[in-house]
Short mmCIF file of C-alpha atoms in Angstrom, two decimals:
data_model
loop_
_atom_site.label_atom_id
_atom_site.label_comp_id
_atom_site.label_asym_id
_atom_site.label_seq_id
_atom_site.Cartn_x
_atom_site.Cartn_y
_atom_site.Cartn_z
CA MET A 132 95.98 45.04 151.50
CA PRO A 133 93.51 44.32 148.67
CA SER A 134 95.32 43.72 145.40
CA ASN A 135 93.02 46.14 143.56
CA ILE A 136 94.33 49.02 145.70
CA ILE A 137 97.93 48.18 144.79
CA SER A 138 96.93 47.91 141.12
CA LEU A 139 95.24 51.29 141.33
CA ILE A 140 98.36 52.91 142.78
CA ILE A 141 100.51 51.34 140.08
CA LYS A 142 98.09 52.55 137.43
CA GLN A 143 98.13 56.06 138.84
CA LEU A 144 101.90 56.13 138.77
CA LYS A 145 101.92 54.53 135.31
CA LEU A 146 104.68 52.25 136.51
CA LYS A 147 105.35 48.55 136.37
CA PRO A 148 106.64 47.41 139.77
CA VAL A 149 110.14 46.67 138.53
CA ILE A 150 113.13 47.47 140.72
CA ASN A 151 115.81 46.41 138.24
CA THR A 152 116.37 49.66 136.38
CA PHE A 153 119.37 48.40 134.43
CA GLU A 154 117.67 45.57 132.56
CA GLY A 155 119.24 45.25 129.15
CA TYR A 156 122.31 47.32 129.98
CA ALA A 157 125.51 45.68 128.75
CA PHE A 158 127.39 44.72 131.91
CA GLU A 159 130.70 44.61 130.05
CA ASN A 160 130.40 48.37 129.56
CA ARG A 161 130.58 49.02 133.28
CA GLN A 162 134.04 50.61 133.02
CA HIS A 163 132.40 53.52 131.22
CA LEU A 164 129.75 54.08 133.86
CA ASN A 165 129.40 57.07 136.06
CA LEU A 166 126.53 57.77 138.36
CA ARG A 167 125.21 60.77 136.47
CA GLN A 168 124.88 58.64 133.32
CA LEU A 169 122.83 56.18 135.33
CA SER A 170 120.65 58.70 137.12
CA GLN A 171 118.03 58.76 134.36
CA ARG A 172 117.45 55.05 134.85
CA PHE A 173 117.24 55.59 138.58
CA ALA A 174 114.17 57.77 138.02
CA GLU A 175 112.21 54.53 137.62
CA THR A 176 113.43 53.38 141.02
CA LYS A 177 112.37 56.71 142.51
CA LEU A 178 108.89 56.11 141.15
CA PHE A 179 108.96 52.68 142.73
CA LEU A 180 109.86 54.28 146.05
CA ASN A 181 106.94 56.66 145.61
CA LEU A 182 104.71 53.64 145.01
CA ARG A 183 106.01 51.97 148.15
CA THR A 184 105.42 55.12 150.19
CA SER A 185 101.86 55.34 148.87
CA ILE A 186 101.20 51.74 149.87
CA LEU A 187 102.63 52.36 153.34
CA ARG A 188 100.39 55.38 153.81
CA ILE A 189 97.38 53.19 153.11
CA ASN A 190 98.62 50.51 155.50
CA PRO A 191 101.56 51.67 157.65
CA ASN A 192 101.85 48.24 159.26
CA ILE A 193 103.42 46.89 156.07
CA TYR A 194 107.21 47.20 156.16
CA MET A 195 108.77 46.63 152.76
CA LEU A 196 112.48 46.17 153.42
CA ASN A 197 114.32 44.43 150.60
CA PHE A 198 117.13 42.17 151.80
CA THR A 199 118.92 41.98 148.45
CA GLN A 200 120.94 44.59 146.62
CA ASN A 201 119.15 46.14 143.68
CA GLU A 202 120.88 46.34 140.33
CA ASN A 203 121.78 49.98 140.95
CA GLN A 204 123.78 48.96 144.00
CA ARG A 205 125.46 46.06 142.23
CA MET A 206 126.56 48.26 139.35
CA ILE A 207 127.84 51.00 141.67
CA ALA A 208 129.76 48.42 143.72
CA GLN A 209 131.39 46.95 140.63
CA MET A 210 132.26 50.39 139.28
CA ILE A 211 134.02 51.26 142.55
CA ARG A 212 135.89 47.95 142.66
CA ASP A 213 137.14 48.44 139.10
CA PHE A 214 138.12 52.04 139.78
CA GLY A 215 139.70 51.26 143.14
CA ALA A 216 141.87 48.46 141.79
CA LYS A 217 143.71 51.03 139.69
CA GLU A 218 143.33 54.29 141.59
CA ILE A 219 143.23 53.38 145.30
CA SER A 220 144.68 49.98 146.24
CA PRO A 221 148.17 50.55 144.77
CA PHE A 222 148.60 53.82 146.69
CA ARG A 223 146.81 53.44 150.03
CA LYS A 224 149.88 52.32 152.01
CA ASP A 225 151.91 55.26 150.77
CA TRP A 226 149.09 57.69 151.54
CA ASP A 227 148.79 56.22 155.03
CA ASP A 228 152.53 56.28 155.71
CA ARG A 229 152.87 59.92 154.62
CA GLN A 230 149.45 61.03 155.87
CA PHE A 231 148.88 62.34 152.36
CA PHE A 232 145.48 63.64 151.30
CA PRO A 233 144.98 62.61 147.63
CA ILE A 234 142.87 65.53 146.47
CA ASP A 235 143.18 64.50 142.81
CA LEU A 236 141.54 61.18 143.64
CA PHE A 237 138.43 62.97 144.82
CA LYS A 238 138.29 64.95 141.60
CA LYS A 239 138.15 61.59 139.80
CA LEU A 240 135.46 60.38 142.19
CA GLY A 241 133.60 63.55 141.29
CA GLU A 242 133.81 62.63 137.61
CA LEU A 243 132.21 59.29 138.47
CA GLY A 244 129.39 61.05 140.29
CA LEU A 245 130.39 59.77 143.72
CA MET A 246 130.84 63.20 145.26
CA GLY A 247 127.23 64.09 144.60
CA VAL A 248 125.46 60.78 145.08
CA LEU A 249 122.44 62.26 146.85
CA ILE A 250 122.37 65.63 145.09
CA PRO A 251 119.36 65.87 142.73
CA THR A 252 120.07 65.78 139.02
CA GLU A 253 118.74 69.31 138.55
CA TYR A 254 121.73 70.51 140.58
CA GLY A 255 124.23 68.36 138.70
CA GLY A 256 124.23 65.42 141.09
CA SER A 257 123.59 61.72 140.62
CA GLY A 258 120.16 61.84 142.24
CA PHE A 259 120.36 58.47 143.96
CA GLY A 260 118.93 57.38 147.30
CA TYR A 261 120.47 56.27 150.57
CA ASN A 262 120.73 52.59 149.62
CA GLU A 263 123.03 53.46 146.73
CA TYR A 264 124.87 55.98 148.89
CA VAL A 265 125.52 53.42 151.64
CA THR A 266 126.74 50.91 149.06
CA ALA A 267 129.20 53.45 147.65
CA ILE A 268 130.63 54.26 151.09
CA VAL A 269 130.94 50.58 152.03
CA GLU A 270 132.80 49.70 148.83
CA LEU A 271 135.16 52.68 149.06
CA SER A 272 135.84 51.91 152.73
CA LYS A 273 136.73 48.30 151.95
CA LEU A 274 139.44 49.69 149.68
CA ASP A 275 140.57 52.50 152.00
CA PRO A 276 138.45 53.77 154.89
CA SER A 277 140.10 57.19 154.62
CA VAL A 278 138.61 57.61 151.16
CA GLY A 279 135.21 56.48 152.39
CA LEU A 280 135.40 58.98 155.26
CA SER A 281 136.23 61.98 153.08
CA MET A 282 133.62 61.06 150.50
CA ALA A 283 130.98 60.65 153.23
CA ALA A 284 131.84 63.92 155.01
CA HIS A 285 131.64 65.85 151.73
CA ASN A 286 128.30 64.28 150.77
CA SER A 287 126.47 64.01 154.10
CA LEU A 288 127.64 67.12 155.91
CA CYS A 289 128.52 69.94 153.55
CA CYS A 290 126.35 68.95 150.59
CA GLY A 291 123.66 67.53 152.86
CA HIS A 292 123.35 70.72 154.90
CA ILE A 293 123.03 72.98 151.85
CA MET A 294 120.67 70.54 150.16
CA ALA A 295 118.37 70.32 153.17
CA PHE A 296 118.33 73.91 154.37
CA GLY A 297 119.91 76.14 151.72
CA SER A 298 118.01 78.65 149.63
CA GLU A 299 117.37 77.97 145.96
CA GLU A 300 120.09 80.49 145.08
CA GLN A 301 122.57 78.75 147.39
CA LYS A 302 121.73 75.34 145.96
CA LYS A 303 122.21 76.56 142.39
CA LYS A 304 125.49 78.24 143.25
CA TYR A 305 127.16 75.53 145.31
CA LEU A 306 125.68 72.09 144.67
CA PRO A 307 126.71 71.68 141.00
CA LYS A 308 130.37 72.34 141.78
CA LEU A 309 130.26 70.24 144.94
CA ALA A 310 128.66 67.38 143.00
CA THR A 311 131.63 67.18 140.62
CA CYS A 312 134.15 67.99 143.37
CA GLU A 313 135.28 71.05 141.51
CA TRP A 314 134.73 72.37 145.01
CA LEU A 315 135.53 70.14 148.00
CA GLY A 316 133.22 70.53 150.98
CA ALA A 317 133.88 70.90 154.71
CA TRP A 318 131.56 71.23 157.71
CA GLY A 319 132.50 73.04 160.90
CA LEU A 320 130.71 72.28 164.16
CA THR A 321 133.30 70.83 166.58
CA GLU A 322 135.54 73.15 168.61
CA PRO A 323 138.60 72.53 170.83
CA ASN A 324 136.61 72.77 174.08
CA THR A 325 133.21 71.62 172.86
CA GLY A 326 133.33 68.16 171.35
CA SER A 327 130.07 66.43 172.22
CA ASP A 328 128.86 69.61 173.97
CA SER A 329 128.45 71.60 170.75
CA GLY A 330 125.73 73.74 172.30
CA ASN A 331 128.43 75.61 174.23
CA MET A 332 130.48 76.61 171.20
CA ARG A 333 132.58 79.77 171.42
CA THR A 334 132.91 80.70 167.74
CA VAL A 335 130.75 83.80 167.39
CA ALA A 336 129.20 85.74 164.54
CA LYS A 337 128.09 89.35 165.02
CA LYS A 338 125.89 91.31 162.64
CA GLU A 339 127.24 94.56 161.19
CA GLY A 340 124.84 95.99 158.65
CA GLU A 341 124.33 93.42 155.91
CA TYR A 342 127.44 91.47 156.91
CA TRP A 343 128.37 88.98 159.63
CA ILE A 344 131.78 89.00 161.31
CA ILE A 345 132.95 85.54 162.48
CA ASN A 346 135.65 84.97 165.11
CA GLY A 347 136.76 81.67 166.60
CA ALA A 348 138.15 78.28 165.67
CA LYS A 349 136.91 74.82 164.74
CA ASN A 350 138.93 71.64 165.04
CA PHE A 351 138.85 68.01 163.91
CA ILE A 352 137.34 69.25 160.64
CA THR A 353 137.49 66.96 157.63
CA HIS A 354 139.00 69.03 154.79
CA GLY A 355 139.66 71.93 157.16
CA VAL A 356 142.56 73.10 154.99
CA SER A 357 141.72 71.80 151.52
CA GLY A 358 137.98 72.44 151.55
CA ASP A 359 136.79 75.02 149.02
CA VAL A 360 133.42 75.55 150.68
CA ALA A 361 132.63 75.15 154.38
CA VAL A 362 129.33 75.13 156.21
CA VAL A 363 130.19 76.73 159.55
CA ILE A 364 128.04 76.87 162.67
CA ALA A 365 128.64 79.95 164.82
CA ARG A 366 127.03 81.44 167.89
CA THR A 367 124.70 84.35 167.18
CA GLY A 368 122.86 84.30 170.52
CA GLU A 369 123.35 83.30 174.13
CA ILE A 370 125.52 80.35 175.19
CA GLY A 371 123.37 77.31 175.87
CA ASP A 372 120.48 78.54 173.72
CA SER A 373 119.67 75.95 171.05
CA HIS A 374 118.23 78.81 168.98
CA GLY A 375 121.36 80.89 169.42
CA MET A 376 123.46 79.39 166.61
CA THR A 377 123.42 80.03 162.88
CA ALA A 378 124.83 78.19 159.85
CA PHE A 379 126.92 80.08 157.30
CA ILE A 380 128.52 79.18 153.98
CA VAL A 381 132.14 80.34 153.91
CA GLU A 382 134.30 80.04 150.81
CA ARG A 383 138.02 79.42 150.90
CA GLY A 384 139.84 82.65 150.13
CA THR A 385 137.47 84.75 152.19
CA ALA A 386 139.49 87.30 154.17
CA GLY A 387 139.91 86.17 157.76
CA PHE A 388 139.29 82.47 157.03
CA GLU A 389 142.20 80.06 156.96
CA GLY A 390 143.04 76.44 157.57
CA GLY A 391 145.04 75.67 160.68
CA ARG A 392 147.10 72.78 161.98
CA LYS A 393 146.58 69.33 160.48
CA GLU A 394 146.14 66.54 163.03
CA ASP A 395 148.68 63.69 163.16
CA LYS A 396 146.30 60.77 163.55
CA LEU A 397 146.26 57.12 164.58
CA GLY A 398 144.11 56.13 161.61
CA MET A 399 142.19 57.55 158.66
CA ARG A 400 145.47 59.19 157.78
CA ALA A 401 144.67 59.83 154.11
CA SER A 402 141.61 61.87 155.08
CA GLU A 403 142.55 65.41 155.99
CA THR A 404 141.60 66.54 159.51
CA ALA A 405 142.50 70.08 160.49
CA GLU A 406 141.55 73.31 162.23
CA MET A 407 139.57 76.14 160.67
CA ILE A 408 140.39 79.59 162.03
CA PHE A 409 138.24 82.71 161.73
CA THR A 410 139.66 86.16 162.47
CA ASP A 411 137.23 88.98 161.71
CA CYS A 412 135.95 86.89 158.81
CA LYS A 413 133.41 89.05 156.98
CA ILE A 414 130.65 87.39 155.00
CA HIS A 415 127.46 88.69 153.44
CA GLU A 416 124.08 87.93 154.98
CA SER A 417 123.18 86.02 151.80
CA GLN A 418 125.55 83.30 153.06
CA VAL A 419 123.29 82.47 156.01
CA ILE A 420 121.68 79.04 155.60
CA GLY A 421 118.01 79.11 156.54
CA GLU A 422 116.88 81.28 159.43
CA VAL A 423 119.21 83.03 161.85
CA GLY A 424 119.26 81.02 165.08
CA ASN A 425 118.40 77.68 163.49
CA GLY A 426 121.96 76.46 162.91
CA PHE A 427 122.12 74.05 165.83
CA ILE A 428 118.76 72.44 165.05
CA GLN A 429 119.78 72.12 161.40
CA SER A 430 123.05 70.49 162.45
CA MET A 431 121.33 67.87 164.57
CA LYS A 432 119.15 66.90 161.61
CA VAL A 433 122.17 66.78 159.31
CA LEU A 434 123.92 64.50 161.80
CA ASP A 435 120.94 62.13 161.81
CA GLY A 436 121.67 61.37 158.16
CA GLY A 437 125.42 61.67 158.60
CA ARG A 438 125.40 58.90 161.18
CA ILE A 439 124.11 56.52 158.53
CA SER A 440 127.18 57.33 156.47
CA ILE A 441 129.54 56.68 159.39
CA ALA A 442 127.71 53.41 160.00
CA ALA A 443 128.40 52.54 156.35
CA LEU A 444 132.04 53.49 156.88
CA GLY A 445 132.25 51.05 159.79
CA GLN A 446 130.48 48.44 157.71
CA GLY A 447 133.07 48.76 154.96
CA ILE A 448 135.89 48.33 157.47
CA ALA A 449 134.24 45.27 159.01
CA GLU A 450 133.51 43.68 155.63
CA GLY A 451 137.04 44.36 154.42
CA ALA A 452 138.57 42.86 157.56
CA LEU A 453 136.28 39.83 157.40
CA GLU A 454 137.00 39.13 153.73
CA ALA A 455 140.75 39.42 154.32
CA SER A 456 140.49 37.07 157.32
CA ILE A 457 138.53 34.43 155.42
CA GLN A 458 141.01 34.46 152.56
CA TYR A 459 144.04 34.36 154.84
CA SER A 460 142.61 31.57 157.01
CA LYS A 461 142.20 29.39 153.92
CA GLU A 462 145.71 30.08 152.64
CA ARG A 463 147.67 30.00 155.89
CA HIS A 464 148.65 26.45 156.90
CA GLN A 465 149.74 25.25 160.32
CA PHE A 466 150.17 21.60 161.36
CA ASN A 467 149.68 20.64 157.70
CA LYS A 468 146.19 22.11 157.37
CA PRO A 469 144.62 25.53 156.75
CA ILE A 470 144.01 27.43 159.95
CA SER A 471 140.36 27.83 158.91
CA SER A 472 139.92 24.17 159.81
CA PHE A 473 140.66 24.89 163.46
CA GLN A 474 137.60 25.63 165.58
CA GLY A 475 139.39 28.48 167.33
CA ILE A 476 139.59 30.30 164.00
CA SER A 477 136.36 29.14 162.38
CA PHE A 478 134.31 30.22 165.41
CA LYS A 479 135.93 33.65 165.28
CA LEU A 480 134.94 33.92 161.63
CA ALA A 481 131.40 32.80 162.43
CA ASP A 482 131.04 35.51 165.07
CA MET A 483 132.54 38.12 162.77
CA ALA A 484 130.26 37.21 159.88
CA THR A 485 127.17 37.34 162.08
CA GLN A 486 128.12 40.75 163.47
CA VAL A 487 128.74 42.08 159.97
CA GLU A 488 125.38 40.82 158.73
CA ALA A 489 123.48 42.27 161.68
CA SER A 490 125.22 45.61 161.21
CA SER A 491 124.23 45.70 157.55
CA LEU A 492 120.58 45.12 158.39
CA LEU A 493 120.52 48.02 160.85
CA ILE A 494 122.17 50.32 158.34
CA PHE A 495 119.84 49.52 155.47
CA LYS A 496 116.82 49.86 157.73
CA ALA A 497 117.98 53.40 158.55
CA ALA A 498 118.69 54.06 154.86
CA ASP A 499 115.22 52.83 153.95
CA LEU A 500 113.60 55.15 156.48
CA LYS A 501 115.67 58.04 155.16
CA ASN A 502 114.59 57.27 151.59
CA ARG A 503 110.97 57.43 152.73
CA GLY A 504 111.46 60.79 154.39
CA GLU A 505 110.78 59.43 157.86
CA LYS A 506 112.55 60.38 161.07
CA VAL A 507 115.84 58.49 161.42
CA THR A 508 117.12 59.77 164.76
CA LEU A 509 116.72 56.40 166.51
CA ALA A 510 117.57 54.14 163.58
CA GLY A 511 120.57 56.26 162.58
CA ALA A 512 121.97 56.26 166.11
CA GLN A 513 121.45 52.50 166.46
CA ALA A 514 123.12 51.81 163.12
CA LYS A 515 126.02 54.12 163.86
CA TYR A 516 126.58 52.78 167.37
CA PHE A 517 126.37 49.10 166.44
CA SER A 518 128.32 49.33 163.19
CA SER A 519 131.12 51.33 164.80
CA GLU A 520 131.57 48.82 167.59
CA VAL A 521 131.40 45.94 165.11
CA ALA A 522 134.13 47.57 163.01
CA VAL A 523 136.43 47.70 166.04
CA SER A 524 135.57 44.15 167.14
CA VAL A 525 135.90 42.54 163.72
CA SER A 526 139.13 44.32 162.81
CA ASN A 527 140.58 43.35 166.21
CA GLU A 528 139.75 39.70 165.58
CA ALA A 529 141.18 40.00 162.08
CA VAL A 530 144.54 41.06 163.49
CA GLN A 531 144.39 38.07 165.85
CA ILE A 532 143.66 35.67 163.00
CA PHE A 533 146.61 37.04 161.03
CA GLY A 534 148.82 36.63 164.09
CA GLY A 535 152.24 38.22 163.77
CA TYR A 536 151.56 39.19 160.18
CA GLY A 537 148.50 41.11 161.33
CA PHE A 538 150.80 43.29 163.40
CA THR A 539 152.76 44.37 160.33
CA LYS A 540 151.92 46.89 157.63
CA ASP A 541 152.44 44.29 154.93
CA TYR A 542 148.84 43.16 155.41
CA PRO A 543 145.68 45.29 155.39
CA VAL A 544 144.13 44.33 158.72
CA GLU A 545 146.33 46.51 160.93
CA LYS A 546 145.12 49.54 158.98
CA PHE A 547 141.50 48.46 159.32
CA TYR A 548 142.17 48.13 163.05
CA ARG A 549 143.60 51.65 163.35
CA ASP A 550 140.97 53.20 161.11
CA SER A 551 138.05 51.55 162.88
CA LYS A 552 138.44 53.54 166.09
CA LEU A 553 137.39 56.77 164.42
CA CYS A 554 133.94 55.29 163.80
CA THR A 555 133.26 55.16 167.55
CA ILE A 556 134.24 58.83 167.93
CA GLY A 557 133.38 60.87 164.83
CA GLU A 558 129.92 62.43 164.35
CA GLY A 559 128.97 61.50 167.88
CA THR A 560 130.76 59.03 170.14
CA SER A 561 129.29 55.63 170.96
CA GLU A 562 128.31 57.06 174.33
CA ILE A 563 126.41 59.90 172.65
CA GLN A 564 124.64 57.36 170.44
CA LYS A 565 123.52 55.48 173.56
CA MET A 566 122.18 58.73 174.99
CA VAL A 567 120.24 59.40 171.79
CA ILE A 568 118.89 55.85 171.67
CA ALA A 569 117.84 55.93 175.33
CA ARG A 570 116.16 59.31 174.91
CA GLU A 571 114.21 58.13 171.87
CA ILE A 572 112.99 54.84 173.35
CA LEU A 573 112.01 56.46 176.66
CA LYS A 574 109.84 59.16 175.12
#
């Protein structure tokens, strides 16, 4: 592309092409950071993204993927590490043992701006993009994947659905309180007899005057009991009709809406998973999100973005397991030398590191496409599928490297191993991701 065209675009945007939006910020003050305080600086990065999009429109063959973290991401990562060392790491084993959902922790994450990472600043959020969002999930998941899962479900599903399809009144009412986690979000699509086959859901909503009456049940819902606000998909038309489902906002405390049984899970035990039950639940028509009949289509688009967050969750697990394995292999001695010196171990680490790196590239490609407002169905499915399988593979090898100690709860890798399996199931199984990928590439 001629340099004068780039210069013209820069001049029109009145922007120097600088990505580092934190230049001059005292790094030693990072303990006082929260994302909302940084969002003003991020406005410059948003302008840079606008510049990049303008360049790509002139020449779409140019792909401008940056392979290094920007300063926003580095600062967010450090903030989470500092916070997690005090607020997560000392308690994660107890939470896991008791299957305890630490709701107060998420209130603190809300204060940091992490429960509204993608929500625009005008609605009280941090106003960041998907690169920063992915970084936040990865870092939280390295500390405790359960925390990363709950944070991601709140942001991508509940907040994401309202942000993408809600009315201006709904956004103003719900997003500010969701962004601070004054209200915790839930999202109800899955049902006991319709896991991957969500088009055949049995939860129904019938219109009575200006109200809708919802009856049915959802299961495997993150924050199904503790959630203050739930986006719920219910059937309003014929079974099997993709235009026969509608999305509703249902608040906790609404008559006829209650949380059901909590699941006793293999992993992700500090993230609440439960039923939501609706018995003649009466809500006003103003709680409909978008058009009646568009709930299923909305949900599929929400899941496109949500799969990037689950990919990031898997990435955090894989990175955490890899880092623990590298450290342990250097410290553990057998036959008078560190086990990292044995080819059987070092080759495992080489494979693990390569898988982790490849997974990261797929995820940030999908995040980059999402930032640019492009379709992410294929890239999101590829990232989610690959990252999930890598999380399982790497955490499995980590347990092997730790040997007998890896089979105990005194070391973190057994938890990574248990937690990783959810990534291949939640928000679309690996098999569903393959179906999506095949469908997209065969069009």
